[in-house]
Coordinates of C-alpha atoms in Angstrom, one line a residue:
M1 CA 0.2 0.1 -0.1
G2 CA 1.6 3.5 -1.0
L3 CA 2.0 6.2 1.1
R4 CA -1.3 8.4 -0.3
A5 CA -3.1 5.6 -0.1
K6 CA -2.1 5.4 3.6
F7 CA -2.7 8.9 4.0
N8 CA -6.0 8.1 2.4
L9 CA -7.5 5.6 4.3
V10 CA -6.6 7.7 7.8
M11 CA -7.7 10.9 6.8
I12 CA -11.1 9.2 5.9
A13 CA -11.6 7.1 9.0
A14 CA -10.5 10.2 11.1
F15 CA -13.2 12.1 9.0
A16 CA -16.1 9.3 9.4
I17 CA -15.4 9.6 13.0
G18 CA -15.2 13.2 12.9
L19 CA -18.3 13.3 11.5
G20 CA -19.9 11.2 13.7
V21 CA -19.2 13.3 16.6
A22 CA -20.7 15.9 14.9
T23 CA -23.6 14.7 13.6
F24 CA -24.6 13.5 17.3
L25 CA -24.2 16.8 18.7
A26 CA -25.7 18.8 16.1
R27 CA -28.6 16.5 15.9
E28 CA -29.1 16.9 19.6
I29 CA -29.1 20.7 19.3
T30 CA -30.9 20.9 16.2
T31 CA -33.8 18.9 17.9
D32 CA -33.8 20.6 21.0
E33 CA -34.4 23.8 19.2
A34 CA -37.4 22.2 17.5
K35 CA -38.9 21.8 20.5
R36 CA -38.0 25.0 21.8
Q37 CA -39.5 26.8 19.3
V38 CA -43.0 24.3 19.4
L39 CA -43.1 25.3 23.1
N40 CA -42.7 29.2 22.5
E41 CA -46.0 28.2 20.0
A42 CA -48.1 26.4 23.3
T43 CA -46.9 29.5 25.2
L44 CA -48.5 31.4 23.2
I45 CA -51.7 29.7 22.7
M46 CA -51.8 29.1 26.4
R47 CA -51.4 32.7 27.4
A48 CA -53.5 33.7 24.3
G49 CA -56.2 31.4 26.5
T50 CA -56.0 33.0 29.3
A51 CA -57.0 36.4 28.5
I52 CA -59.4 35.6 26.6
R53 CA -60.8 33.4 30.4
S54 CA -59.4 37.0 32.3
Y55 CA -61.5 39.0 29.8
T56 CA -64.2 36.8 30.0
Q57 CA -64.6 37.4 33.9
K58 CA -63.7 39.9 34.6
E59 CA -65.3 42.7 31.6
I60 CA -68.1 39.5 29.7
G61 CA -69.8 38.3 33.1
P62 CA -70.3 41.4 35.4
L63 CA -72.9 42.4 31.8
L64 CA -74.9 39.2 31.5
S65 CA -74.8 38.8 35.2
E66 CA -78.5 39.9 35.9
Q67 CA -80.0 37.6 33.0
M68 CA -78.3 34.7 34.5
S69 CA -82.2 34.5 36.5
V70 CA -83.8 33.6 33.7
R71 CA -80.9 32.1 31.0
F72 CA -77.7 30.9 31.7
L73 CA -75.7 32.6 28.9
P74 CA -72.2 30.4 28.6
H75 CA -71.0 33.3 27.1
S76 CA -69.8 34.4 31.0
V77 CA -68.3 31.3 31.2
P78 CA -64.4 31.6 31.1
S79 CA -63.9 28.7 29.5
W80 CA -66.1 28.5 26.9
S81 CA -65.1 31.9 25.6
A82 CA -61.8 30.5 25.4
H83 CA -62.3 27.4 23.8
T84 CA -65.1 29.9 20.9
V85 CA -62.5 31.6 19.9
L86 CA -59.6 29.1 19.9
R87 CA -61.6 26.8 17.7
A88 CA -62.2 29.6 15.4
V89 CA -57.7 30.1 15.0
Q90 CA -58.3 25.8 14.7
K91 CA -59.8 25.7 11.7
D92 CA -57.2 27.4 9.9
Y93 CA -54.8 25.5 11.7
P94 CA -56.9 21.9 12.8
D95 CA -53.7 21.0 14.0
Y96 CA -53.4 23.2 16.7
S97 CA -55.7 22.5 19.5
Y98 CA -56.4 24.1 22.6
K99 CA -58.8 22.8 25.4
E100 CA -59.6 22.9 28.9
A101 CA -60.2 19.3 30.1
A102 CA -61.7 18.2 32.9
L103 CA -62.8 15.3 34.5
N104 CA -66.0 15.8 35.9
P105 CA -66.9 18.7 33.5
T106 CA -70.1 20.4 33.3
N107 CA -70.3 20.7 29.8
P108 CA -69.4 17.2 28.2
A109 CA -67.5 17.9 25.7
D110 CA -64.7 18.9 27.8
R111 CA -64.7 15.5 29.4
A112 CA -61.4 14.3 29.3
T113 CA -59.3 12.4 27.2
N114 CA -56.7 9.4 28.3
W115 CA -54.1 10.9 27.8
E116 CA -55.4 14.1 29.1
A117 CA -56.2 12.2 32.5
D118 CA -53.0 11.3 32.7
I119 CA -51.4 14.7 32.8
I120 CA -54.5 15.5 35.3
A121 CA -53.2 12.9 37.7
A122 CA -50.2 14.4 37.5
F123 CA -51.1 17.5 38.4
K124 CA -52.8 15.9 41.5
R125 CA -50.2 14.1 42.7
D126 CA -47.8 17.0 42.7
G127 CA -49.2 19.7 44.1
G128 CA -46.5 21.7 43.3
L129 CA -46.3 21.5 40.0
K130 CA -47.5 24.8 38.3
E131 CA -46.7 23.0 34.2
F132 CA -46.2 19.9 32.5
V133 CA -44.9 19.4 29.3
T134 CA -44.9 15.7 27.3
T135 CA -45.1 14.4 23.9
R136 CA -47.4 11.7 22.6
D137 CA -46.8 9.6 19.1
T138 CA -49.7 10.0 17.2
P139 CA -50.5 8.8 13.5
N140 CA -50.7 12.6 12.3
G141 CA -46.9 12.5 14.5
Q142 CA -45.5 13.5 16.7
F143 CA -46.8 16.5 19.4
L144 CA -45.7 17.8 22.2
A145 CA -48.7 18.9 24.9
F146 CA -48.3 22.1 27.3
A147 CA -50.5 22.0 30.3
R148 CA -51.3 23.9 33.4
P149 CA -53.8 23.3 36.0
F150 CA -57.0 24.2 37.4
R151 CA -57.2 24.1 41.0
L152 CA -60.5 24.7 42.6
T153 CA -59.0 28.0 45.1
D154 CA -62.4 30.5 44.7
R155 CA -64.5 29.8 46.4
G156 CA -67.4 31.1 44.2
C157 CA -67.1 28.4 42.2
L158 CA -68.9 26.6 44.1
G159 CA -72.3 28.2 44.0
C160 CA -72.5 26.2 40.8
H161 CA -70.8 22.9 41.0
S162 CA -71.0 21.8 44.5
T163 CA -74.1 20.3 43.9
P164 CA -76.8 20.6 41.3
A165 CA -79.2 21.8 43.8
A166 CA -77.3 24.6 44.9
A167 CA -76.4 25.3 41.1
P168 CA -77.9 28.6 39.0
P169 CA -81.5 26.3 37.8
T170 CA -80.5 28.0 34.4
M171 CA -77.1 25.9 34.3
V172 CA -78.8 22.7 35.2
D173 CA -81.7 23.1 33.0
L174 CA -79.3 23.3 29.9
Y175 CA -76.5 21.1 30.9
G176 CA -78.6 18.5 34.0
N177 CA -77.2 17.9 36.8
G178 CA -75.6 14.9 36.2
N179 CA -72.2 16.3 35.2
G180 CA -69.6 19.1 36.6
F181 CA -71.1 18.5 40.5
G182 CA -69.5 17.1 43.7
W183 CA -65.8 19.6 42.6
T184 CA -64.3 20.0 46.1
Q185 CA -61.9 23.4 47.5
G186 CA -57.9 23.0 46.9
D187 CA -58.2 19.8 44.2
V188 CA -57.3 19.6 40.6
I189 CA -60.7 19.7 38.5
G190 CA -59.1 19.4 34.7
A191 CA -56.3 21.2 33.2
Q192 CA -55.8 23.8 30.2
I193 CA -53.7 21.7 27.6
V194 CA -52.3 23.1 24.4
S195 CA -51.2 20.6 21.8
V196 CA -49.2 21.5 19.2
P197 CA -47.6 19.8 15.9
M198 CA -43.4 18.8 16.1
T199 CA -43.4 17.1 12.4
L200 CA -43.0 20.2 10.9
A201 CA -40.2 21.8 13.4
L202 CA -39.0 18.5 13.3
T203 CA -38.8 18.9 9.0
R204 CA -36.8 22.0 9.4
A205 CA -34.4 20.9 12.1
N206 CA -33.3 17.0 9.5
H207 CA -32.8 19.5 6.9
S208 CA -30.7 22.0 8.7
L209 CA -28.8 18.8 10.0
L210 CA -28.4 17.1 6.2
A211 CA -27.6 20.7 5.3
F212 CA -24.8 20.7 8.0
V213 CA -23.6 17.7 7.3
A214 CA -23.0 18.0 3.4
A215 CA -21.2 21.7 3.9
L216 CA -19.3 19.7 6.4
S217 CA -18.6 17.1 4.1
A218 CA -17.8 19.1 0.9
V219 CA -15.0 21.0 3.0
F220 CA -13.1 17.7 3.9
L221 CA -13.5 16.7 0.1
V222 CA -11.8 20.1 -1.0
M223 CA -9.5 19.5 1.8
L224 CA -8.9 16.3 1.1
I225 CA -8.1 16.4 -2.4
A226 CA -6.0 20.1 -2.0
L227 CA -3.5 17.5 0.4
N228 CA -3.3 15.1 -2.3
V229 CA -2.3 17.9 -5.0
L230 CA 0.4 19.5 -2.5
M231 CA 1.3 16.0 -1.7
H232 CA 2.1 15.1 -4.8
F233 CA 3.9 17.9 -5.9
F234 CA 5.8 18.7 -2.8
I235 CA 6.5 14.4 -1.3
L236 CA 5.6 11.9 -3.6
K237 CA 7.2 13.7 -7.0
P238 CA 10.7 14.3 -5.8
M239 CA 11.1 11.1 -3.5
Q240 CA 10.3 9.6 -6.8
R241 CA 12.7 11.8 -8.7
I242 CA 15.2 10.7 -5.5
T243 CA 14.1 7.5 -6.0
T244 CA 14.8 7.4 -10.0
L245 CA 18.8 8.7 -9.2
A246 CA 19.3 6.6 -6.6
R247 CA 18.9 3.5 -8.6
D248 CA 20.4 4.7 -11.4
V249 CA 23.1 5.1 -9.0
S250 CA 23.0 1.8 -7.8
A251 CA 22.8 0.2 -11.6
G252 CA 25.9 1.9 -12.2
K253 CA 25.2 4.5 -14.8
P254 CA 27.9 6.8 -15.6
D255 CA 26.8 10.9 -15.5
V256 CA 23.8 10.3 -12.6
P257 CA 23.2 14.0 -12.3
E258 CA 22.7 15.8 -8.9
Y259 CA 19.2 15.9 -7.1
A260 CA 18.6 19.7 -8.0
V261 CA 17.6 21.2 -4.1
R262 CA 14.5 23.4 -3.6
G263 CA 13.7 25.3 -0.2
K264 CA 14.0 24.0 3.5
D265 CA 12.2 21.5 3.6
E266 CA 12.5 17.9 4.6
I267 CA 12.8 16.9 1.4
A268 CA 15.5 19.2 0.6
S269 CA 17.1 18.0 3.3
L270 CA 16.7 14.7 1.9
G271 CA 17.5 15.6 -1.5
R272 CA 21.6 17.2 -0.2
S273 CA 21.8 14.4 1.9
F274 CA 21.4 12.2 -1.1
N275 CA 23.6 14.7 -3.3
L276 CA 26.3 13.7 -0.4
M277 CA 26.3 10.8 -0.7
H278 CA 26.3 10.4 -4.8
R279 CA 30.1 12.6 -4.7
S280 CA 30.9 10.2 -1.6
L281 CA 30.3 7.0 -4.1
Q282 CA 31.5 8.8 -7.2
N283 CA 34.9 9.6 -5.1
A284 CA 35.0 6.5 -3.8
M285 CA 34.9 5.2 -7.5
R286 CA 37.4 7.1 -8.7
M287 CA 40.2 6.2 -6.2
L288 CA 39.5 2.7 -7.3
E289 CA 40.0 3.4 -10.3
N290 CA 43.7 5.6 -9.8

């Protein structure tokens, strides 16, 4: 195996190891960045839902309070307002969802699914847990879920959710007496849950990773070609010239020229050593002839 082949094998092996390590680290970085981007989107949706709830509770609810004795108006319920507004947004972004899931909701449409119930159970287990982030795989790809708990801290809520007898009759007439009752002070009754698709962000991260690997490979290829050209003209070609001269000298050919030394590098030093050997051999031959 020639020097060029050995050099290229070592370079390729070193590059393969370096590329593997760099790809692993870059993948971790791009994936984490994709998750942060998705979490930022989920946080914006969560803040929008919370803002709608607050506006409804402070501004809309008092305006409709007098009419509640005649007819129950869901427009005064913060969760109903948040769901209604964000469902309108969801028409343009069907993969994004906002839900105020509950284990025992007044509106059966708000009942938690199995995976949502697991999130609510996590909040029940840990009273200090303020936020919960998880990912789940679905037939439509991977989704990130961002949740915050609903803890019953306002005793005024018990007026509607303790027992059917204590609740406004108009609410019972609309939703019935089988849902949304039996809530207790301090209990976790549900959670705000935002679900955001990760497919687009992960696809962009993978494209960035492929572009990084391709660019790194291109740089290595250019460097390898440049190093091979330098090796050919500054190492291999001079060594081949010295080897040819040494072979002619060993074969006893007359008038073998000296190697033309250029520069002060190792090859030039080798050429000067060859010339010294060549002169010494010529002097020895002359002495023998005399």
